[in-house]
Every structure is written in C-alpha cells, then in structure tokens.
Coordinates of C-alpha atoms and ligand atoms in Angstrom, one line a residue:
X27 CA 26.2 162.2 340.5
X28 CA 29.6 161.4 338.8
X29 CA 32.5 161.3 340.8
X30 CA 34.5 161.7 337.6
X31 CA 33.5 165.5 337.2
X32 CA 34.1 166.3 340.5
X33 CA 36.5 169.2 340.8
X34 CA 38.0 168.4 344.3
X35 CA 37.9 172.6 345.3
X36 CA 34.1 172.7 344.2
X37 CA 33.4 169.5 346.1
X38 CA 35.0 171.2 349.2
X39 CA 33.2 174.4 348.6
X40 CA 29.7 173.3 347.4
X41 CA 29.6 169.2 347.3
X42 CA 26.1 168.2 348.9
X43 CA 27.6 165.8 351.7
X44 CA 27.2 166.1 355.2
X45 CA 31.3 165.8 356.3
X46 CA 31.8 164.3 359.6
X47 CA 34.3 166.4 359.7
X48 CA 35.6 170.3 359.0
X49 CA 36.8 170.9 355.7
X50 CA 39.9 172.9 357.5
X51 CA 40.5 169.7 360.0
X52 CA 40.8 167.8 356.5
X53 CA 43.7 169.9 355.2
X54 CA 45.4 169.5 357.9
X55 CA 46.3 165.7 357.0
X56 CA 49.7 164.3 358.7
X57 CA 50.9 162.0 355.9
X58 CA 51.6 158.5 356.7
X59 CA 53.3 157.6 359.3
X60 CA 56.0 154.9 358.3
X61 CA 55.7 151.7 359.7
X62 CA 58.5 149.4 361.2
X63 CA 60.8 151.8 359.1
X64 CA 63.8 150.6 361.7
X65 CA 63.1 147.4 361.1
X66 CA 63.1 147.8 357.1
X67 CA 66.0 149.8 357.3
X68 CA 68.4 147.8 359.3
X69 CA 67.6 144.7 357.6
X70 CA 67.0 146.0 354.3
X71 CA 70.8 147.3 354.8
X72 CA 71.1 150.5 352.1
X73 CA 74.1 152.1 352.0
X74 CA 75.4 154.6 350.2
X75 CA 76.0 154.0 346.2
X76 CA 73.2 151.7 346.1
X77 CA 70.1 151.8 344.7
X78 CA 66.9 150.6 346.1
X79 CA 63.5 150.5 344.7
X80 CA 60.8 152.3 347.2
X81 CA 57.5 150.9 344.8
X82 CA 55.0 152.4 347.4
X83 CA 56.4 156.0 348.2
X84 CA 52.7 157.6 349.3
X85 CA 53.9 160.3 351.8
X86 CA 57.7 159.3 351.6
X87 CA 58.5 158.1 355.3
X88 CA 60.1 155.4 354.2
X89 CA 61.9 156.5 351.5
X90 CA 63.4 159.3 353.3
X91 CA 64.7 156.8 356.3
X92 CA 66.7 155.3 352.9
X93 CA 67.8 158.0 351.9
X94 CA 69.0 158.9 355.3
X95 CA 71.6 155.9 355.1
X96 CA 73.1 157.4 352.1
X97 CA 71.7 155.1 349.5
X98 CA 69.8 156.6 346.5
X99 CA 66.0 155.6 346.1
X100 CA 63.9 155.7 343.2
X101 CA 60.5 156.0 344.6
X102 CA 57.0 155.0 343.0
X103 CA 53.3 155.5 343.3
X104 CA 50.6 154.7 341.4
X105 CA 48.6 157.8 343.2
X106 CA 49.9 161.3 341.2
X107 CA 48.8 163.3 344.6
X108 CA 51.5 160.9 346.5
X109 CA 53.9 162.0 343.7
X110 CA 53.5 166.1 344.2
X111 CA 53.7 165.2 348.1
X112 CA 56.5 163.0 347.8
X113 CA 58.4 165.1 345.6
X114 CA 58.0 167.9 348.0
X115 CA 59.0 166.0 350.9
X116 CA 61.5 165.0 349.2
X117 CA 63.2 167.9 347.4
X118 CA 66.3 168.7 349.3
X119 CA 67.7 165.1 348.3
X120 CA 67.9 166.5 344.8
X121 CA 69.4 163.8 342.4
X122 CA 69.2 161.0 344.9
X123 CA 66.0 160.2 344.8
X124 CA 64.4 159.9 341.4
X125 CA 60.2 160.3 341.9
X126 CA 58.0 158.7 339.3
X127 CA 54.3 157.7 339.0
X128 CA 54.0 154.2 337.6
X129 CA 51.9 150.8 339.3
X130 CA 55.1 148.9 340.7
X131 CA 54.1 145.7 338.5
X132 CA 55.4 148.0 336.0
X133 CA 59.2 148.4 337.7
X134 CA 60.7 147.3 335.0
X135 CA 59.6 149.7 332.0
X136 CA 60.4 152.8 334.6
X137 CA 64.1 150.9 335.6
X138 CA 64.7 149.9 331.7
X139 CA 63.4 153.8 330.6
X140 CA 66.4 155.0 333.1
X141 CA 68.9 152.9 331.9
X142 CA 69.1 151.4 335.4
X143 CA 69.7 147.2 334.9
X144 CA 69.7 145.6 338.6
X145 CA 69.1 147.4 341.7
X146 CA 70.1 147.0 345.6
X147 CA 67.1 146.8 347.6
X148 CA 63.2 147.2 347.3
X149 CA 60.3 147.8 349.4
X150 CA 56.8 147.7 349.1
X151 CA 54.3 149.2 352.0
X152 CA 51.3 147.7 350.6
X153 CA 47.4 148.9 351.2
X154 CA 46.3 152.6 351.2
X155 CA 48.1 155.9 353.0
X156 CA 46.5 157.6 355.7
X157 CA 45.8 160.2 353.2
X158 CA 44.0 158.8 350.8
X159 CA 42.1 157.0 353.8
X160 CA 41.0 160.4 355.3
X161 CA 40.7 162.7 351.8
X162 CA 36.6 162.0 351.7
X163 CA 36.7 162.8 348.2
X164 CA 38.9 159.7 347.1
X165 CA 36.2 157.5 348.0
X166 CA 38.2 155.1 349.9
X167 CA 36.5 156.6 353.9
X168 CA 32.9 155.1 355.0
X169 CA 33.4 157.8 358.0
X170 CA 33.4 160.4 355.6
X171 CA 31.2 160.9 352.8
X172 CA 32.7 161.5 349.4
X173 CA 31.9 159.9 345.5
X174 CA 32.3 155.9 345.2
X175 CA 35.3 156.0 343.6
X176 CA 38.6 153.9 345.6
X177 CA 40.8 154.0 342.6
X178 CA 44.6 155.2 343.8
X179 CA 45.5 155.7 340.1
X180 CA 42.8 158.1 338.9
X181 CA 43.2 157.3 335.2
X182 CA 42.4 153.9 335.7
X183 CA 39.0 153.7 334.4
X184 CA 36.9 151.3 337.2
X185 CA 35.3 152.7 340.3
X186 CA 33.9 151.5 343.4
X187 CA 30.8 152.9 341.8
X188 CA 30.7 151.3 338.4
X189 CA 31.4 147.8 340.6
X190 CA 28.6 148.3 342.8
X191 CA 25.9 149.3 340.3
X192 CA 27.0 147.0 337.4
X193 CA 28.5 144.0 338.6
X194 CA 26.2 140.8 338.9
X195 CA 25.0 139.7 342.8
X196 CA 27.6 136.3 342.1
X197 CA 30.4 138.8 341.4
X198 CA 30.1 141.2 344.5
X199 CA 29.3 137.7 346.5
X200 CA 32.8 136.5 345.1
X201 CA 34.6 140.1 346.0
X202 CA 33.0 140.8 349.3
X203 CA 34.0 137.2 350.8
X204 CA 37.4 136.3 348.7
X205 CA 39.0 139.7 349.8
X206 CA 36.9 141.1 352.4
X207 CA 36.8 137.7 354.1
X208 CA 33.3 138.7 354.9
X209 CA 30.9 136.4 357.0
X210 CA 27.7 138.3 355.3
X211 CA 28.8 138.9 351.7
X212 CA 26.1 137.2 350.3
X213 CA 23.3 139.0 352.3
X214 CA 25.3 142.4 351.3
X215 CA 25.3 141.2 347.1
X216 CA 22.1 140.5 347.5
X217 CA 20.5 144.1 349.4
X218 CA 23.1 146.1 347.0
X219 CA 21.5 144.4 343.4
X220 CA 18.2 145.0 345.4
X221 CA 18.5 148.9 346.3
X222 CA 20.7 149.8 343.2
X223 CA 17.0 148.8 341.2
X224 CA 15.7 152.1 342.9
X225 CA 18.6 154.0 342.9
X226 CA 22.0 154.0 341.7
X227 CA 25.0 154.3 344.4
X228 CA 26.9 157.1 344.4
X229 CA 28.4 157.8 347.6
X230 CA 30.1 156.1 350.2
X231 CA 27.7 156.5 352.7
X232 CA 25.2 155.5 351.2
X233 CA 26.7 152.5 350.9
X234 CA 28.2 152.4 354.2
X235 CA 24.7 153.1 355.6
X236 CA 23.5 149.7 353.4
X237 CA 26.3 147.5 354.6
X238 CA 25.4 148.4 358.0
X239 CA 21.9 147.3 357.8
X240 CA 22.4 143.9 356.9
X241 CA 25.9 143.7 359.0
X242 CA 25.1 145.0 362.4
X243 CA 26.9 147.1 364.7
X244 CA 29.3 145.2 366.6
X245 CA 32.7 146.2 368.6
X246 CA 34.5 149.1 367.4
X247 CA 35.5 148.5 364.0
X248 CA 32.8 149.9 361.3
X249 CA 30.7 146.9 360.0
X250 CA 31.6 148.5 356.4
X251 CA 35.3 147.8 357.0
X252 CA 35.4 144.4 354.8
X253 CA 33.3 145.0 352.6
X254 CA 35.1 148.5 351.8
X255 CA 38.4 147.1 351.8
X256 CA 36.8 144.0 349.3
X257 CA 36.1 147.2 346.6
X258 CA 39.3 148.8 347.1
X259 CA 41.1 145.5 346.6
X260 CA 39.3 145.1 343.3
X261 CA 39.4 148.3 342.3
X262 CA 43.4 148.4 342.2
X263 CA 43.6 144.8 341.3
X264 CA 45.9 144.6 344.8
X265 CA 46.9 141.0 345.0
X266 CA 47.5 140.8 341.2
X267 CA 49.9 143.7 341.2
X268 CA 51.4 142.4 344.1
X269 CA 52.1 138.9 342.5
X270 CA 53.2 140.8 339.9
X271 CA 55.3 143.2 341.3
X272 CA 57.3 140.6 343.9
X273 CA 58.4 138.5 340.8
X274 CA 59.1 142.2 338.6
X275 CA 61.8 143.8 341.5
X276 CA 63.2 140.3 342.7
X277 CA 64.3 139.5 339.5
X278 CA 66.3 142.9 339.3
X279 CA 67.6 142.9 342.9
X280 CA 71.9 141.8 342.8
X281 CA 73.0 139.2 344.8
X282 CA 72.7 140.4 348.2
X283 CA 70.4 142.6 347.9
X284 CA 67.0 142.6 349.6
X285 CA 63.2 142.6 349.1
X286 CA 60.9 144.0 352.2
X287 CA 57.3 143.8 352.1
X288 CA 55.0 145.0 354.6
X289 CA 51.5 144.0 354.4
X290 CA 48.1 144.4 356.1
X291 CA 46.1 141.5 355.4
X292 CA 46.4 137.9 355.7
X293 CA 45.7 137.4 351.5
X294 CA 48.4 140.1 350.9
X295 CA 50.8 138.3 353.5
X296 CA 50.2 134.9 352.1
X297 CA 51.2 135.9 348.6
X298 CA 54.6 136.9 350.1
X299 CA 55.0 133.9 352.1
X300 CA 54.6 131.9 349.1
X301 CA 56.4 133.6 347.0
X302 CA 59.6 133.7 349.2
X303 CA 59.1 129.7 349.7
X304 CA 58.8 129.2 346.4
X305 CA 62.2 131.2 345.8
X306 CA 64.1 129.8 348.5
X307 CA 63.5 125.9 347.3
X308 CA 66.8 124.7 345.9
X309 CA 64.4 121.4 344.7
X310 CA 61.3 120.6 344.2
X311 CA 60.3 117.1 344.7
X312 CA 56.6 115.1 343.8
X313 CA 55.3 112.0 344.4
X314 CA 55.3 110.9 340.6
X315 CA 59.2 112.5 339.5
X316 CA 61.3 109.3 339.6
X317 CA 63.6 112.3 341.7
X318 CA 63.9 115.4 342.6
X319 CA 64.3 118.4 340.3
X320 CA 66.3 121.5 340.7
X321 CA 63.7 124.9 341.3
X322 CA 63.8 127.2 338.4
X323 CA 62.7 129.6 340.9
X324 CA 65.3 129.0 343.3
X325 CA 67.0 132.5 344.0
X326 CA 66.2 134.3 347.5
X327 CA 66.5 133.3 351.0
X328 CA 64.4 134.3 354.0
X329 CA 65.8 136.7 356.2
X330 CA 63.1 136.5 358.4
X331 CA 61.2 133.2 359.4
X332 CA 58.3 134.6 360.7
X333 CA 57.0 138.0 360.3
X334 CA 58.1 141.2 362.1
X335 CA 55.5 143.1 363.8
X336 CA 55.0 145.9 365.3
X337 CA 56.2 146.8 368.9
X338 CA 53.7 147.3 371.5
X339 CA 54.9 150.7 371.6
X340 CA 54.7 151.4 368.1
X341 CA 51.2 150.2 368.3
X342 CA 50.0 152.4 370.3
X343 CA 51.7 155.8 368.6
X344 CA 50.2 154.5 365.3
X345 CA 46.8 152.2 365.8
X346 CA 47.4 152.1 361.8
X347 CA 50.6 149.8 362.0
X348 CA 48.3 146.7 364.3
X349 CA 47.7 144.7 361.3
X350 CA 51.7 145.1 359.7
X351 CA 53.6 142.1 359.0
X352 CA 57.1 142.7 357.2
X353 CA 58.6 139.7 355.2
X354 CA 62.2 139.8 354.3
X355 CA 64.5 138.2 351.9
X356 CA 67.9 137.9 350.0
X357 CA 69.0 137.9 346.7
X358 CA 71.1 134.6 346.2
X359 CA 70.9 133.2 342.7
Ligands
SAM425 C1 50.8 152.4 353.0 S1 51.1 153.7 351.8 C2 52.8 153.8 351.7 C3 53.4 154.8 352.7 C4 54.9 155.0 352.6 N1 55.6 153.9 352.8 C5 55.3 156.1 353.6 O1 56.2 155.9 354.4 O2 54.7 157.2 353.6 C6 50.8 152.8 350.3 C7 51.0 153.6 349.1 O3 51.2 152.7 348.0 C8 50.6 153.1 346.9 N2 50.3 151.8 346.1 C9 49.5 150.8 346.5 N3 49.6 149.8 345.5 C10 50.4 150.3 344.6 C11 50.9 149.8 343.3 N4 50.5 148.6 342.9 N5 51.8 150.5 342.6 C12 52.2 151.7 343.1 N6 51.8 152.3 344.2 C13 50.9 151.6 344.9 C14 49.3 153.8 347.4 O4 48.9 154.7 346.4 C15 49.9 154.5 348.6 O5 50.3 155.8 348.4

C-alpha cells in the first residue's frame, strides 16, 4: 500500500483500516488550542505597526491573539492544510496578516521575496498541531490507523515508511534513542529489520502493534509514544530546522524586538537554551586565549531565566500544553 496515492476522501470512504474512531467524529477536529498565548503575548509585546513573524501558524491561535494587539503578522507553515485553515481563520484581518507556506528555516527568502528587511517579533510553537495528530491519514497517530507517512510538508519526499523499511538496524537504533530518548531502541531496530524481511510496513498500526511487543504496556502513555515521536522528528528534520530557523528570524528581529519559542521536548528546549546563551555572551573566554574575546554572536538577552510553563489550570483545559516550555529573548545588538 502507498500512502502516496492515497486520495484522502477514498481513504475515508473505502481505506481498509479499522478506525478507532467515526469518520464524522474525525471531521469534527477543534484546531489547536494555543498554548501560553498570554504569556507570549504580553511578553512578546506587539503592537500595532509592527511586524512579527508567527513561523508555526497550524490552526492560527496564536497568530490571531497578535493580531488582536494591533500588530500585523505574517504567519508560516510548512503543512499546506494549516495554510487553507489558517487563512480561513484568519480572513477578516485582510491585509494584516500575510499567510504563506514555507519551512521557517527558510524566513528569509519569504521576508526578502516581500520586500520586508527586519521584523518586530517572532514566534515559533514547535512540534505537531492537534490536527495533524488526530487526522489518521497523516500518519503521525498510533491510536488511529492511517499510511506511515509523518511528513508535515507533503512534498517532502521521505516518509515514516520509507525510514522504517529501508533504513539500516544502526540507523533506527541512532533515531529511536537520540530523539525518542528511548530505553528499548535497540530491541525495537532490531524486531523492525526482523519483521520488515516478511513484510513491508505500511501502516501505523502495524507498527504501533510492533513497538508494543518489545516495549510493554506500562502507565498511560502508549509505549509507541517515543519511538513515534523519534520518526516524526526525522522525518521533518525538527532540531535541524529549529537550529536553523532561531539563527534565520533573530538575525532579522530590530533592536527590541523579541523571539518566543515554545517547545515540547527537552532536545527542542535545549537547542533554545543554547542558543539564547550563546547570544547573550558579551565574551567568550578559554583556558588557552591569553584573554578574553568579544562574542561574535553576542546580540539577544534573556527575558526569561528559566522557562515559563503552563499553569496548573491551563493544564488541565489542555493535557496537550504539560510538556510546554516558552523561552524568551531580546534583540540587543
Ligand atoms: C504546535 S502547532 C502550532 C499551533 C499554533 N501556534 C496555533 O496556535 O494554532 C505546530 C505547527 O508548526 C508547523 N511546523 C512545525 N515545524 C515547522 C517548520 N520547520 N516550518 C514551518 N512550520 C512548521 C506544523 O506543521 C504545525 O502546523
């Protein structure tokens, strides 16, 4: 089965899945609900006449508390069915918020296409949207059974499938515990290369189903979660866009402005730590410089020392937001 010729209405209609679920309870999707979006907005300050950078629209909650300030947002996604949403969501702020599809590591070609040199704010909501989480036929659910696929951008060309059929038994060892952080990924490698012999994987499920067997049921959480969240990771090269994309929209932010990231993992959260540290260093100093050398680097400061996270109460209205940590800083240099 190719998830590539998958029409999404014939998969609905006639796809050979057991859903967990009813198609019509499917539709009915509530888009994602933003987290800490007072907490980005007060300290991410927009006003109106600026312009910040929303790099991770998916349903637009964000971007709308922005625009709700006054200021003017021009709002990415890598994702084209977060686009059509967003830009419905979105209509009746006609001109002030510009919607585009484009990978935020590639800010700059979309700000230099519109003319637009430095910009007053940015924010990126890492990790996937409730939607794409809960549409089975994205591939990204191992509740709900749908192709192997896990790309956000559908015209990227690798899936979860192509990874889990093709790749080596060192390779999905090296995905499953470097970004799944997952106690059994070699016993997981290993079953995968082992079963795939007899048949390929096609479906999440099935996979789901495989994991389980070597993982164990324990607790609530799924014993796939990991090693799902390992593919996805891969998939959408994650942590290299978001090295990528931090260094991309800082660079362009005035003096002043500000750079919010919320992440959902501790690899994702320790890239942004980093980053602001290594930004906020007027000078560097090593054991074998005769003294201390001004940082290149040197141009944010940290609004906030350690990360904010989600109230209790917020917790609790959206189980989604648990894992959030939102890092903060300022445009100085
Ligand atoms: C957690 S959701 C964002 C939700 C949004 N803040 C809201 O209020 O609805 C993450 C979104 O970021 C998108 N995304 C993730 N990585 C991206 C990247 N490198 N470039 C562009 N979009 C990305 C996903 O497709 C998804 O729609």
């Amino acid at each position: 089965m190719n998830a590539l010729l998958f029409e999404r209405p014939v998969w609905f209609a006639t796809g050979p899945l057991i859903l967990e679920e009813e198609p019509q309870e499917m539709e009915d999707f509530t888009y994602h609900r933003p987290v800490l979006a007072a907490e980005v907005v007060e300290l991410l300050a927009p006003h109106p006449g600026c312009l910040v950078v929303d790099g991770t629209v998916g349903g637009g909650g964000h971007t709308e508390a922005i625009l709700k300030t006054g200021a003017d947002v021009l709002a990415l996604d890598q994702d084209p069915d977060a686009i059509a949403e967003a830009r419905e969501q979105l209509s009746s702020y006609g001109g002030r918020v510009t919607v585009k599809q484009a990978n935020f590591r590639d800010a700059d070609k979309v700000l230099d296409e519109l003319g637009i040199q430095k910009i007053g704010g940015a924010l990126l909501d890492l990790g996937v949207s409730s939607r794409q989480l809960e549409n089975a036929w994205r591939g990204f659910s191992m509740m709900r059974n749908g192709p192997l696929d896990m790309r956000m951008d559908p015209g990227s060309t690798i899936t979860a499938a192509h990874i889990v059929n093709h790749y080596s038994e060192e390779e999905l060892t090296r995905i499953f515990r470097d970004l799944g952080e997952e106690p059994a990924a070699r016993r997981i490698a290993s079953l995968i290369v082992k079963m795939r012999k007899d048949a390929p994987f096609t479906e999440t499920l099935q996979l789901a189903h495989a994991i389980e067997r070597v993982v164990g049921r324990h607790g609530r959480r799924h014993p796939a979660t990991q090693a799902f969240q390992a593919l996805r990771m891969e998939i959408n090269d994650e942590l290299g866009a978001l090295e990528q994309g931090l260094g991309v929209l800082t660079a362009r932010l005035e003096l002043g402005a500000r750079i919010a990231v919320i992440t959902f993992h501790s690899l994702e959260d320790r890239i942004v730590k980093n980053f602001i540290r290594d930004h906020s260093r007027e000078w560097l100093d090593r054991p074998e410089w005769p003294e201390p050398q001004r940082n290149r680097e040197y141009d944010l400061r940290p609004i906030t020392g350690k990360p904010l996270e989600p109230s209790e109460n917020e917790r609790k209205m959206n189980p989604r937001s648990r894992s959030a940590k939102l890092r903060i800083a300022e445009k100085i240099a």
